Structures are given as structure tokens and as C-alpha cells.
PDB file of C-alpha atoms in Angstrom:
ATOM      1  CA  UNK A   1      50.897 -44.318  22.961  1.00 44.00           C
ATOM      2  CA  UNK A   2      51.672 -44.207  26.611  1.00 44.00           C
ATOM      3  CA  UNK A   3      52.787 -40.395  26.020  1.00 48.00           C
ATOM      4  CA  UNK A   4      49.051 -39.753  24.395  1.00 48.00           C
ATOM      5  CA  UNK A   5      47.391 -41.445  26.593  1.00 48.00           C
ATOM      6  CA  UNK A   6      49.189 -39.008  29.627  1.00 48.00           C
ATOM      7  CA  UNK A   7      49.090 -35.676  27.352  1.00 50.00           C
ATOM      8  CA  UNK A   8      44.981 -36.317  27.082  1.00 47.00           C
ATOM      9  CA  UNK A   9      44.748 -37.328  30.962  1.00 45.00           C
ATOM     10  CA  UNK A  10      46.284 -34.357  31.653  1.00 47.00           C
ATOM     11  CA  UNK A  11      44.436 -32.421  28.887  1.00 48.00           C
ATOM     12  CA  UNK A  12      40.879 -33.548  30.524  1.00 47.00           C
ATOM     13  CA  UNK A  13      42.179 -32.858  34.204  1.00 46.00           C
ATOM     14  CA  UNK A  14      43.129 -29.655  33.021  1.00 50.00           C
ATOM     15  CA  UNK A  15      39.754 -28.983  31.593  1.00 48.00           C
ATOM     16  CA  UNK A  16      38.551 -30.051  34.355  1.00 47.00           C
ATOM     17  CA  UNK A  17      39.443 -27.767  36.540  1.00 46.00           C
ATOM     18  CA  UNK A  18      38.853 -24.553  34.674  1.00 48.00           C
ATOM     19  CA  UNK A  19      35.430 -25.887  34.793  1.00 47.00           C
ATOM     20  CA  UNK A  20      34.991 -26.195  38.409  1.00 46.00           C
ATOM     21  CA  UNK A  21      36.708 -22.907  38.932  1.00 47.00           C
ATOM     22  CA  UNK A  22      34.338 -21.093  36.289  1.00 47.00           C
ATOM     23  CA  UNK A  23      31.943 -22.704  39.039  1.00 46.00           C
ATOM     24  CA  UNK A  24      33.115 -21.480  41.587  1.00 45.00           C
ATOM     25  CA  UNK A  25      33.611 -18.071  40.451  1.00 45.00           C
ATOM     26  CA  UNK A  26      30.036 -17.626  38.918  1.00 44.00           C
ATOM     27  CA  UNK A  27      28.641 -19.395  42.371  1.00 41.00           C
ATOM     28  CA  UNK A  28      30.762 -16.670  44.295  1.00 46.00           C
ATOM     29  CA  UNK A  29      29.384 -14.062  41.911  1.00 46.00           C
ATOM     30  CA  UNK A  30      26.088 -14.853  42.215  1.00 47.00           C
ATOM     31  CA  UNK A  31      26.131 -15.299  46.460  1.00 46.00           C
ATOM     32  CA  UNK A  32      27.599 -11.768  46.302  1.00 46.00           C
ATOM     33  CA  UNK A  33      24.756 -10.217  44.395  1.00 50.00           C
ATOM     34  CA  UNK A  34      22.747 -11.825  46.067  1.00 58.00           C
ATOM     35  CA  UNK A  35      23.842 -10.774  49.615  1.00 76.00           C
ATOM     36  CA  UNK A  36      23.862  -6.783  47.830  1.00 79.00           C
ATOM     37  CA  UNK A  37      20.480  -6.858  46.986  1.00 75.00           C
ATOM     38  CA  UNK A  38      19.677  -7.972  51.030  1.00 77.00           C
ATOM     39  CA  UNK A  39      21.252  -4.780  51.915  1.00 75.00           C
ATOM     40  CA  UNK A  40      19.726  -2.839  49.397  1.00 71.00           C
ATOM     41  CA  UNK A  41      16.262  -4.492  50.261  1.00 74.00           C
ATOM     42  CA  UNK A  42      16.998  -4.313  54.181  1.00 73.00           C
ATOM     43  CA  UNK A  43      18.213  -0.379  54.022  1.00 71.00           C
ATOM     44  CA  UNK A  44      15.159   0.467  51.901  1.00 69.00           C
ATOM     45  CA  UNK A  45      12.285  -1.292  53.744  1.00 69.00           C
ATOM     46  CA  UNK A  46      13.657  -2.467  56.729  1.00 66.00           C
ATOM     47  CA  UNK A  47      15.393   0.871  58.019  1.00 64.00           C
ATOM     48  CA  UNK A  48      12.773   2.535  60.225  1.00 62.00           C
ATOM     49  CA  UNK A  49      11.507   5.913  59.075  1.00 60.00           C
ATOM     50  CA  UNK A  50      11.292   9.265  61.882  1.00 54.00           C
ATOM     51  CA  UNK A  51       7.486   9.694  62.132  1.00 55.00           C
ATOM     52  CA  UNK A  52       5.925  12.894  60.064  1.00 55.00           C
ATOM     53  CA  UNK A  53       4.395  15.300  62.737  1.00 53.00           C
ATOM     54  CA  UNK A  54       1.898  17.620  61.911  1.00 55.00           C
ATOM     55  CA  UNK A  55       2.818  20.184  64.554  1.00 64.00           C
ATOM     56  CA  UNK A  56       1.571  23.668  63.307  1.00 76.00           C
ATOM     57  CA  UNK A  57      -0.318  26.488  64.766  1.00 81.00           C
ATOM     58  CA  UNK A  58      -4.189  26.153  64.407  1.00 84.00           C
ATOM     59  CA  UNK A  59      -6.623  28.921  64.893  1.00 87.00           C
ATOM     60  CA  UNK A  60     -10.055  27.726  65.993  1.00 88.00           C
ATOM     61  CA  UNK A  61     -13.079  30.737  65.873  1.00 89.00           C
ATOM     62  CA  UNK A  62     -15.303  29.617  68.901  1.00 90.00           C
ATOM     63  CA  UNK A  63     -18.839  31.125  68.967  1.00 91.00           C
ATOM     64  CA  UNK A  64     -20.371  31.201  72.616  1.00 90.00           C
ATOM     65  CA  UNK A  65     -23.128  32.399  74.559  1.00 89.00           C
ATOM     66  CA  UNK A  66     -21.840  34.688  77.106  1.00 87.00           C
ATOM     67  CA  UNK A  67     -22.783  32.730  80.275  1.00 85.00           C
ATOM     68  CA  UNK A  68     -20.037  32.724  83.176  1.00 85.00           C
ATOM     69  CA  UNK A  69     -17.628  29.687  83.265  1.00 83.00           C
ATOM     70  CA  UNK A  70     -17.575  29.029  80.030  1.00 85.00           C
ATOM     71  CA  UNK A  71     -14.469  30.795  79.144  1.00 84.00           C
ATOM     72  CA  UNK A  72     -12.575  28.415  81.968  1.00 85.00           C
ATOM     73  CA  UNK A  73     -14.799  25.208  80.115  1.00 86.00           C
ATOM     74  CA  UNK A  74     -13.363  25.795  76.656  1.00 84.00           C
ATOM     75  CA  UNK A  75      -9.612  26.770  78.005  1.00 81.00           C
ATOM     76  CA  UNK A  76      -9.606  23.697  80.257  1.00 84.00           C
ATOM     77  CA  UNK A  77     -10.393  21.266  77.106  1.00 82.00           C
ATOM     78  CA  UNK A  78      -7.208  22.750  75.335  1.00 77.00           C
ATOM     79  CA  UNK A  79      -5.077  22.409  78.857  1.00 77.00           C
ATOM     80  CA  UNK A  80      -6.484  18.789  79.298  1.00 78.00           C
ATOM     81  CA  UNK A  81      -4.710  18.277  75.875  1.00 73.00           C
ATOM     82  CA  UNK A  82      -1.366  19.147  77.223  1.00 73.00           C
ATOM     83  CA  UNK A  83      -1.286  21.989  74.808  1.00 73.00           C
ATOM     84  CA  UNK A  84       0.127  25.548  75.945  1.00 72.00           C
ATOM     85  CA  UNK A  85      -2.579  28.123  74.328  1.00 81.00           C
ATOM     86  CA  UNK A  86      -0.618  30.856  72.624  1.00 83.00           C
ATOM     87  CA  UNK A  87      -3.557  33.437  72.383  1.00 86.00           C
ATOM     88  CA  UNK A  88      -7.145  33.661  73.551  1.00 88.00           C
ATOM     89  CA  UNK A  89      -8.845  36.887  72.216  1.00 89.00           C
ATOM     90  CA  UNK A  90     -12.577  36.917  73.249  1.00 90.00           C
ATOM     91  CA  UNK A  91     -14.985  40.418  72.149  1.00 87.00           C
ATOM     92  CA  UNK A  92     -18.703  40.767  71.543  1.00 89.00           C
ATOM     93  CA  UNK A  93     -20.142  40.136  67.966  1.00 89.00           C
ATOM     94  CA  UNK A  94     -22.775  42.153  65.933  1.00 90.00           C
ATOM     95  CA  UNK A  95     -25.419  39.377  67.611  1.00 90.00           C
ATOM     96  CA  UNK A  96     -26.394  40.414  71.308  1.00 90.00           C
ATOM     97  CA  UNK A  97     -25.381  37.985  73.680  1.00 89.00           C
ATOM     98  CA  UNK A  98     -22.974  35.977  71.452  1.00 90.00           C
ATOM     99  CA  UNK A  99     -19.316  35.974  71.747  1.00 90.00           C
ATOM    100  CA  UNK A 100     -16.115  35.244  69.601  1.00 91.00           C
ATOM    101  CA  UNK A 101     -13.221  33.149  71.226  1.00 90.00           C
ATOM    102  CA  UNK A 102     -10.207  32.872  68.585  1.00 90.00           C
ATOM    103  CA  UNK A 103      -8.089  30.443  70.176  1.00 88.00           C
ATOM    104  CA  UNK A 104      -4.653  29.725  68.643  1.00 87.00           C
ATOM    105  CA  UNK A 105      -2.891  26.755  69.404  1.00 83.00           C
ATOM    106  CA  UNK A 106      -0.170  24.964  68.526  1.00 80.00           C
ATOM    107  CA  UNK A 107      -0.692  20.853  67.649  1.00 76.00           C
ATOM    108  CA  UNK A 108      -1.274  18.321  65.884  1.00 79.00           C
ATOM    109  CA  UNK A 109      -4.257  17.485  63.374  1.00 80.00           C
ATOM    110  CA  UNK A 110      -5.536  15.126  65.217  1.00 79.00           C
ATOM    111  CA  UNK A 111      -5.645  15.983  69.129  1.00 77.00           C
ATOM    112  CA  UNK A 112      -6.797  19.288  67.613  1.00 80.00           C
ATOM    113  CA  UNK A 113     -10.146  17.887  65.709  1.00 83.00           C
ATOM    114  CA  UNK A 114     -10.630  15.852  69.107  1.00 83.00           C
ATOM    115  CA  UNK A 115     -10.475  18.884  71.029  1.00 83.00           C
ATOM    116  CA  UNK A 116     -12.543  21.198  68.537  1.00 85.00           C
ATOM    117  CA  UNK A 117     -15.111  17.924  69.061  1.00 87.00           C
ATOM    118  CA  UNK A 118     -15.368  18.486  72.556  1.00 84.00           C
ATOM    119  CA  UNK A 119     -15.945  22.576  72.534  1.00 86.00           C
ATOM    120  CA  UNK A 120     -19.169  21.767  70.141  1.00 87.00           C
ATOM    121  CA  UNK A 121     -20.396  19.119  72.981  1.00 87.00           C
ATOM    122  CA  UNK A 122     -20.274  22.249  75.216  1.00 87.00           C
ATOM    123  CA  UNK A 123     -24.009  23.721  75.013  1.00 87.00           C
ATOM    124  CA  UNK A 124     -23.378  27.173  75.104  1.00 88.00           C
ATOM    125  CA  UNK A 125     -21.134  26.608  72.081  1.00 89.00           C
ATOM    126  CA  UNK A 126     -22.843  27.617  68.810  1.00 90.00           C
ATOM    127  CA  UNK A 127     -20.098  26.750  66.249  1.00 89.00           C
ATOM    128  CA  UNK A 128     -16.681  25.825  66.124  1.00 89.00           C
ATOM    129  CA  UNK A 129     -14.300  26.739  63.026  1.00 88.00           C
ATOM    130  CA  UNK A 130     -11.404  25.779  61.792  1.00 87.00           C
ATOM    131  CA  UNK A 131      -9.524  28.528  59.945  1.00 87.00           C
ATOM    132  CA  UNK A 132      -5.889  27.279  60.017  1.00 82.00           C
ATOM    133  CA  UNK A 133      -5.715  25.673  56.620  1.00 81.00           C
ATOM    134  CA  UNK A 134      -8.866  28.877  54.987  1.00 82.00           C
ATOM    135  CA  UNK A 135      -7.551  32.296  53.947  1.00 85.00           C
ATOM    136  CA  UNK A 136      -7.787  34.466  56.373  1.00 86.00           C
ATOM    137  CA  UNK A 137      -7.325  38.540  57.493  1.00 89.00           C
ATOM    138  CA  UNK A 138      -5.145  38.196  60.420  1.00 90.00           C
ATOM    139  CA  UNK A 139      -4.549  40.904  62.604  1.00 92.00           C
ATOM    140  CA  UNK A 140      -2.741  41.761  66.084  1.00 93.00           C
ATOM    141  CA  UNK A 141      -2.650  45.365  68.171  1.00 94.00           C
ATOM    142  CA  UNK A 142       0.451  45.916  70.075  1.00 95.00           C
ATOM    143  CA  UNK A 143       0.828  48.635  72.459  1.00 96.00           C
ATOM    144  CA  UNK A 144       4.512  49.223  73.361  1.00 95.00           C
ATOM    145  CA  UNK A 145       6.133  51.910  75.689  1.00 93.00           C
ATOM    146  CA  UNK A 146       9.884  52.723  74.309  1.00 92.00           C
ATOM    147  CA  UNK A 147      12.250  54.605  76.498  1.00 89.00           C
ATOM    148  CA  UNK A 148      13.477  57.741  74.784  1.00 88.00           C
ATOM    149  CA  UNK A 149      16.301  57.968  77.454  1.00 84.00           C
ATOM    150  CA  UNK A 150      18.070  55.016  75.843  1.00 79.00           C
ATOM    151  CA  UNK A 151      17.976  51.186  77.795  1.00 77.00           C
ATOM    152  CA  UNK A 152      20.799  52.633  80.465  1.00 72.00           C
ATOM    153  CA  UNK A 153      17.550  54.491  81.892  1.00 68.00           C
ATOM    154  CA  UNK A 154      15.315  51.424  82.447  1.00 56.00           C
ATOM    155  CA  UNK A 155      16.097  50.833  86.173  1.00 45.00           C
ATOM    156  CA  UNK A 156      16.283  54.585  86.701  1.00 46.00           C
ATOM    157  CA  UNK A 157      12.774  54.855  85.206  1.00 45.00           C
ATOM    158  CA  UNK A 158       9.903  56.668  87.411  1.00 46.00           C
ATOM    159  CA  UNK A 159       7.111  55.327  84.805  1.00 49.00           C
ATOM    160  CA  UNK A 160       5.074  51.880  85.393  1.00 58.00           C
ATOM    161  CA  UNK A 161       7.378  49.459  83.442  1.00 68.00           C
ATOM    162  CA  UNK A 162       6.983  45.772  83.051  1.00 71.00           C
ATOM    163  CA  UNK A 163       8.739  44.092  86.025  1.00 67.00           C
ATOM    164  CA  UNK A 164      12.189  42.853  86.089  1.00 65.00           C
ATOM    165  CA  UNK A 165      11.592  40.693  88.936  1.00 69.00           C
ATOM    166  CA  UNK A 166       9.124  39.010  91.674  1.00 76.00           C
ATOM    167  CA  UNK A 167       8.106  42.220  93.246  1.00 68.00           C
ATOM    168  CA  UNK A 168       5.940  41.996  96.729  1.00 74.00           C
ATOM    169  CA  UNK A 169       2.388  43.501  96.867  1.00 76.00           C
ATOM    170  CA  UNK A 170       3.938  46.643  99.297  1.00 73.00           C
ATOM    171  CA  UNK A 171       6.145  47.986  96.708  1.00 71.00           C
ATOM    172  CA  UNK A 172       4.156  47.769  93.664  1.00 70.00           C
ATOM    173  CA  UNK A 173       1.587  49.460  95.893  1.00 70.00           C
ATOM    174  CA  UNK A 174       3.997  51.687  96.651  1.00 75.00           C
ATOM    175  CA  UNK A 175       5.191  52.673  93.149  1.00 72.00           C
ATOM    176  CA  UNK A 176       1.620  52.842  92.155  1.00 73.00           C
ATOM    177  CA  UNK A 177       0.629  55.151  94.470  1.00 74.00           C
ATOM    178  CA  UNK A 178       3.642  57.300  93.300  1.00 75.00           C
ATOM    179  CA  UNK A 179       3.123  57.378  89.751  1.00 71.00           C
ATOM    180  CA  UNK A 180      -0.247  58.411  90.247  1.00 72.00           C
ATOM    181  CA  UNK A 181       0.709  61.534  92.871  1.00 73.00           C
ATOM    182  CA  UNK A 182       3.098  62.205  89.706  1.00 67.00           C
ATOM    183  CA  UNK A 183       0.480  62.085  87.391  1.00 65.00           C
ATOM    184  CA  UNK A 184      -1.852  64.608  89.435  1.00 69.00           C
ATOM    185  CA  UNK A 185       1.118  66.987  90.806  1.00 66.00           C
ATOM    186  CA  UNK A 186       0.505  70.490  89.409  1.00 51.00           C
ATOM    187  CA  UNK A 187       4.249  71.408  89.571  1.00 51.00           C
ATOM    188  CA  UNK A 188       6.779  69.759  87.261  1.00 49.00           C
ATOM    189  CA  UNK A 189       8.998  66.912  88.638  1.00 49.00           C
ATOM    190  CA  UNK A 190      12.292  68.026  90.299  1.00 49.00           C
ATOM    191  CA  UNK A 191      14.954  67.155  88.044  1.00 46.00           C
ATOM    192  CA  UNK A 192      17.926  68.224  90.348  1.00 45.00           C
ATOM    193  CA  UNK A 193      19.443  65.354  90.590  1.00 45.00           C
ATOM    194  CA  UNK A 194      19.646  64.628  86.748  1.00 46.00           C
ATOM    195  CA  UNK A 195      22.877  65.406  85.510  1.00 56.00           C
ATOM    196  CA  UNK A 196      22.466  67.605  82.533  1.00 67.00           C
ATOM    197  CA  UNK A 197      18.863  67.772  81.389  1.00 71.00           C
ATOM    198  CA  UNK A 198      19.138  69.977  78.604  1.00 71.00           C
ATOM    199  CA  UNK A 199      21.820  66.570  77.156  1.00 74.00           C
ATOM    200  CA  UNK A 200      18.699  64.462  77.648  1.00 76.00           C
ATOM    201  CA  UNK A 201      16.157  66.342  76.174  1.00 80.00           C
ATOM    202  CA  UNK A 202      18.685  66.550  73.099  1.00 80.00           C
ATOM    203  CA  UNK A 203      19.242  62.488  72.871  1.00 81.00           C
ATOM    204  CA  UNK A 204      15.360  61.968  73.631  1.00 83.00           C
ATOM    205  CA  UNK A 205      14.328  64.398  71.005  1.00 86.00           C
ATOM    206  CA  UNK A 206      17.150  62.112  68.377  1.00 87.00           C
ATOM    207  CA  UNK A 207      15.606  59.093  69.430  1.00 88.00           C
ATOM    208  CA  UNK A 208      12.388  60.074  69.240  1.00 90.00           C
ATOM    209  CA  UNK A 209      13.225  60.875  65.708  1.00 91.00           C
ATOM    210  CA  UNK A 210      14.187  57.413  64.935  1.00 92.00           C
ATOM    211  CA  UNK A 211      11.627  56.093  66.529  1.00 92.00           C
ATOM    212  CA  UNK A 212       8.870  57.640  64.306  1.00 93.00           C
ATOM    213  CA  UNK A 213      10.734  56.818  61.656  1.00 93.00           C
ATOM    214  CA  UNK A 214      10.274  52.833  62.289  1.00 92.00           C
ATOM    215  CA  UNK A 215       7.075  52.906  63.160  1.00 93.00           C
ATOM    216  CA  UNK A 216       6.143  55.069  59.926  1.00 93.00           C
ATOM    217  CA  UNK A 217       8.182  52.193  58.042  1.00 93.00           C
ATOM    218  CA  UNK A 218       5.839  49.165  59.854  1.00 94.00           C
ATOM    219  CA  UNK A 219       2.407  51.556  59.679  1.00 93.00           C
ATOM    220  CA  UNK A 220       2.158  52.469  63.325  1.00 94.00           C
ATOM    221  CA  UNK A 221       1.946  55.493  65.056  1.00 94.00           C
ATOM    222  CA  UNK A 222       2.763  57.370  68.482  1.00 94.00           C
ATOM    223  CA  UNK A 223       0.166  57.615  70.435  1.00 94.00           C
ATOM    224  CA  UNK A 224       1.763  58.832  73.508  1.00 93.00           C
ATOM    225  CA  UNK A 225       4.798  61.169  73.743  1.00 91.00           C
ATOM    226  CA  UNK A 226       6.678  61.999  77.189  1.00 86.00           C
ATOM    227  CA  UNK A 227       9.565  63.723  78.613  1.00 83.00           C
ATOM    228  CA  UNK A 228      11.381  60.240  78.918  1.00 84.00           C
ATOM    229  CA  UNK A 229       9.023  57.755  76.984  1.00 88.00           C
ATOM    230  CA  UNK A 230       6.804  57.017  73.977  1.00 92.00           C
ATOM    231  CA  UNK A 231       3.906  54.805  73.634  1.00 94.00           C
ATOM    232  CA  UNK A 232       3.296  53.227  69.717  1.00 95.00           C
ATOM    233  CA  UNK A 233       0.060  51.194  68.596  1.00 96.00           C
ATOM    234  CA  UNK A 234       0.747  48.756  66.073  1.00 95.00           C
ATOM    235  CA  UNK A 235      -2.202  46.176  63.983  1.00 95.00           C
ATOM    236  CA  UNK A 236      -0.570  44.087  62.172  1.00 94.00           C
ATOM    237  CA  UNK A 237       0.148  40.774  61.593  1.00 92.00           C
ATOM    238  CA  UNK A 238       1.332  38.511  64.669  1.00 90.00           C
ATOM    239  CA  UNK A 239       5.060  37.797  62.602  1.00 91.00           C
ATOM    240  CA  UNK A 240       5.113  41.873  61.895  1.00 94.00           C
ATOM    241  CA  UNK A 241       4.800  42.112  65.431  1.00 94.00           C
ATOM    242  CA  UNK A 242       7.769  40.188  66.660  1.00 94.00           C
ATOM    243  CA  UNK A 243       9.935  41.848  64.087  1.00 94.00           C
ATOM    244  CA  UNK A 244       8.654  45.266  65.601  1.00 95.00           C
ATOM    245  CA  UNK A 245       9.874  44.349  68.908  1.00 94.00           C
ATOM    246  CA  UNK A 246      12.824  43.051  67.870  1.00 94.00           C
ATOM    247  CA  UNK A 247      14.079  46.125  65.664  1.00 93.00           C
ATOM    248  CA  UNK A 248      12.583  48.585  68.449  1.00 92.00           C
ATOM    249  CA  UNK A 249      14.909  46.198  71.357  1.00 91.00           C
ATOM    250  CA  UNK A 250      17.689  48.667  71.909  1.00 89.00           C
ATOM    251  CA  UNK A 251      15.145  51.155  72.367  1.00 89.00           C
ATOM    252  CA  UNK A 252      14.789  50.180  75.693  1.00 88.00           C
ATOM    253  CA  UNK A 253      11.003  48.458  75.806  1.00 90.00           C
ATOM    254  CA  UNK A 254       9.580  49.268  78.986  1.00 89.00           C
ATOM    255  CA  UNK A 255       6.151  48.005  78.699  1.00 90.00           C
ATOM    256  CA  UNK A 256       4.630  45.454  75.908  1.00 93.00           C
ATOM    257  CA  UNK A 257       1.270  44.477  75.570  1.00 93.00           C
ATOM    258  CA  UNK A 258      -0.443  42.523  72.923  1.00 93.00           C
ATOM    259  CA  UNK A 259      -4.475  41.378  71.776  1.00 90.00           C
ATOM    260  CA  UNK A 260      -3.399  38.468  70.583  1.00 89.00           C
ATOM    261  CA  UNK A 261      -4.547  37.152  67.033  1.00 90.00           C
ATOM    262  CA  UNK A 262      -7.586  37.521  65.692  1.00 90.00           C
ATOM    263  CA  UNK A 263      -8.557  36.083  62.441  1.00 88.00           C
ATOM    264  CA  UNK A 264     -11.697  36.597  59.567  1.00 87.00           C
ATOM    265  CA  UNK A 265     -12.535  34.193  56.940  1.00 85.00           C
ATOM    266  CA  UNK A 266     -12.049  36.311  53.203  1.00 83.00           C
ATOM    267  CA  UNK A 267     -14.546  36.379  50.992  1.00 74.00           C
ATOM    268  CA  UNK A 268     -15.040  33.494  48.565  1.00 65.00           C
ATOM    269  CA  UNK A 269     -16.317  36.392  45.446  1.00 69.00           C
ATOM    270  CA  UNK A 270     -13.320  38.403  44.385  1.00 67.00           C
ATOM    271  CA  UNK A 271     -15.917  40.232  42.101  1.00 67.00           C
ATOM    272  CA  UNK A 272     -20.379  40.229  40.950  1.00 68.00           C
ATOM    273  CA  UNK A 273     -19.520  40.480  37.615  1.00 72.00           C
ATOM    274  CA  UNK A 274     -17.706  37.024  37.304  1.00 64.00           C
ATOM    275  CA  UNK A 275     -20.747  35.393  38.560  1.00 63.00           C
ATOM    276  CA  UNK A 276     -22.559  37.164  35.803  1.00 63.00           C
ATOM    277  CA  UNK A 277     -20.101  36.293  32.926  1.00 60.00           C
ATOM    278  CA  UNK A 278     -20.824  32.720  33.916  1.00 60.00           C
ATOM    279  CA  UNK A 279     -24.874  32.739  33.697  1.00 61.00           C
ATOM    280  CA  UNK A 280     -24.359  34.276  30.309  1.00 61.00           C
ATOM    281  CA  UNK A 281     -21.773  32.032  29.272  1.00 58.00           C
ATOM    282  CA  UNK A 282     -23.236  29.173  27.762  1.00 57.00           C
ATOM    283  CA  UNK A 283     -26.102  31.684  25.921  1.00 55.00           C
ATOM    284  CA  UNK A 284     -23.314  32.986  24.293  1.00 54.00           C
ATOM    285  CA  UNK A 285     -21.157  30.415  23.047  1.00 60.00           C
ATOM    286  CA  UNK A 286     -23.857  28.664  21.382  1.00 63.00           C
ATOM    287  CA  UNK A 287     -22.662  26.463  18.571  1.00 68.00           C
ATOM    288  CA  UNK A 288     -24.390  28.157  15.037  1.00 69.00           C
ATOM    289  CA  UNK A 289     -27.966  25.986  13.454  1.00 68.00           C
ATOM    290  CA  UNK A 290     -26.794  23.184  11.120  1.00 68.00           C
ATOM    291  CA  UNK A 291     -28.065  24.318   7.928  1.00 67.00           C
ATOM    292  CA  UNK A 292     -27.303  21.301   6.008  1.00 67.00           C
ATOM    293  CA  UNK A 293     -30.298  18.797   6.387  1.00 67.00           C
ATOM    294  CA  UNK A 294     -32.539  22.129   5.234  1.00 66.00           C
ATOM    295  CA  UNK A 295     -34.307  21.630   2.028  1.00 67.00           C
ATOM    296  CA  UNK A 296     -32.842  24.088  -0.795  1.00 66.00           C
ATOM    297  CA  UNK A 297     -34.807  27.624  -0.644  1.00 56.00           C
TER     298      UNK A 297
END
């Protein structure tokens, strides 16, 4: 008896304890889930998120009387913004005494309708629109001046280039008033000093080979030829114009300048007849009489 009675005390302590440590485990067990989905929780809510900014280039057409000032009044609102203007192209419409500003921007949504508020407050301003998020005909002139020479001849250059440098008023006097005696002279320049001219005219005439090529490839054209320099008018697109100037870099680019966008609303009617097809629609698909309810002929 006394060894039953100590097998089944030890039996039940046995028991026992498996019991608490099933416990134990499933308490562990459950604490660590627990504590997982915290971090899942905390990670996916709690993390904070970058900000979405809606930084992209707006174009805004402004139409305004011509009156003077105004064109300082409707830059300074943009400026006030803290916003560097990319492009400001202002011309004369088909109505006397109005004006179009295309103003293109870069900003966000916001600050952008707060400033487009403020240029219709203005009363010389007729209308404001937006045409950033429309389709649109966008279109850009460059003019560019390409050294036929090569880029070695840049510094070298007697024609008006775009400055390397701070220059003082005397000397771009000074090479003003040179180009233009130039211009005027009757006799030819003095090319005594260039070493082997008849080399030169052979590499200009090359490059000005390639040259037309490119610009035949982007739909310019030469619209000024020289003995050391071209001139080329492109109107295209403002992102066909950077690639221009890029491919045409080791050129040589002595002078660059460029309108700035401009931009046109398309037309919502891609064609009359649609408009047509829809008035006589619904005379057409008529459904056929019900002849059913009729009374036998």
C-alpha cells in the first residue's frame, strides 16, 4: 500500500507539472504573438510617412490690358511666392489692347491656385488659366549661333558671343563698336595672322555639313551662314530644345537665345461629323412598333 500510495503521489506531481509547463509555454506563446503584432501594428501605423509633394511645372495663360507696371505686378506675385519663374513670354493678341503673359512656373498645387487668385484680383487682369493639367500645343523658338571653327576658336572669336565672364561697360563698348566697323568695312578682314586659312575653310565647310545635318534631323534650319559661324532657328518643344543644345555642345555654342514656352489649349472637336452621328443617333436606333396587341387584319 505504502508503495501505491508513493507511485500515485508521484504520478499526480508528475501530472502536475506537465500541466503548469503546458502553461507556461502557451502563456509564453501567446505574450510573443502578442508583442509581434505591436510591431507589426507600430511599423504600419505608427512609422511616419515622407510627405507627397506636388512639385511640377505649371503654365498659367494670363490675359492683361497693356497698361505699364503691370508686367512687374503679376511677376512680383510669383516672386512673393518664393518661386523662381522659369519663362515669361508676353505678345499682343488678335484683340487690340489685350495681351498674353504665359508664365511657367515650377510649384506646388496649392501656392500656385493662391497665386493664380491673386493675378485675377489685379484689375487689368481679364482671365487667368490654368493649362498645366489641359492638352496643350507647346512650342519654343531657339536661336543659336554654332562655331564652325570648332570650340578651340571660342576665345579667339571676333563675333558677339555670349560672355564668359563679368565684363566692364568699356570693353563691351569696345567690342561693340568693333564688330560693327567689321560689319560695315568694304574690304575683307585681314586674315594674316591665321595660320592656314584654306585648312579652316576645309574643317568649317565639314562641320557645317554636320551641322545641317542635325538640324534637318530636329526640323530646324540655318538661317545665317558665315566664314566662322552659323546661326539655326529651332520651334519646338521646350524638352526638344535642351536636347538640341546638348547634341549641338561640341559645336562650340557661341550665342543661345530662347522665347520661352508658349502654350494653346487644343481643340475639344477632333471632327463635325461626330457631333452629327450623335443627333442622328437615337432616330436611328429606334426599337421596331410592337405589333402584337394589334387586332388581326
Amino acid at each position: 500500500m505504502a508503495q501505491t500510495a508513493g507511485s500515485r503521489y508521484m504520478t499526480t506531481t508528475r501530472h502536475m507539472a506537465k500541466g503548469k509547463g503546458k502553461g507556461a509555454s502557451s502563456w509564453h506563446s501567446k505574450g510573443t504573438t502578442t508583442s509581434t503584432a505591436d510591431a507589426v501594428s507600430n511599423i504600419i501605423y505608427k512609422t511616419p510617412t515622407a510627405q507627397k509633394t506636388s512639385h511640377h511645372i505649371h503654365v498659367l495663360n494670363c490675359f492683361m490690358q497693356d497698361e505699364p507696371g503691370i508686367l512687374t505686378r503679376a511677376t512680383g506675385i510669383m516672386a512673393a511666392r518664393g518661386y523662381n519663374i522659369d519663362s515669361v513670354v508676353v505678345s499682343r493678341t488678335e484683340i487690340p489692347g489685350l495681351s498674353r503673359m504665359t508664365i511657367t512656373v515650377n510649384g506646388e498645387q496649392a501656392v500656385v491656385q493662391q497665386a493664380r487668385k491673386q493675378l485675377e484680383d489685379l484689375p487689368q487682369v481679364w482671365a487667368v488659366v490654368d493649362l498645366s493639367n489641359a492638352k496643350v500645343v507647346e512650342r519654343e523658338i531657339l536661336l543659336i549661333k554654332l562655331s564652325t571653327l570648332g570650340p578651340d576658336y571660342l576665345a579667339c572669336s571676333d563675333n558677339t558671343c555670349t560672355p564668359r565672364k563679368p565684363l566692364p561697360p568699356s570693353a563691351v563698348h569696345r567690342q561693340e563698336r568693333r564688330t560693327i566697323a567689321e560689319q560695315n568695312a568694304e574690304d575683307p578682314t585681314d586674315l594674316s595672322d591665321a595660320s592656314a586659312p584654306h585648312v579652316q575653310v576645309v574643317e568649317s565647310s565639314k562641320r557645317l555639313g554636320y551641322i545641317r545635318s542635325l538640324s534637318s534631323m530636329f526640323g530646324a534650319k540655318i538661317v545665317d551662314i558665315g566664314a566662322d559661324c552659323c546661326i539655326i532657328e529651332l520651334c519646338a518643344k521646350s524638352e526638344r530644345v535642351d536636347a538640341f543644345m546638348k547634341i549641338t555642345a561640341p559645336f562650340g555654342i557661341l550665342e543661345a537665345a530662347r522665347s520661352g514656352r508658349m502654350a494653346m489649349s487644343r481643340s475639344a472637336k477632333l471632327s463635325l461629323y461626330e457631333e452629327q452621328a450623335a443627333h442622328e443617333e437615337p432616330q436611328n436606333n429606334m426599337p421596331p412598333p410592337d405589333l402584337s396587341n394589334l387586332p388581326p387584319s
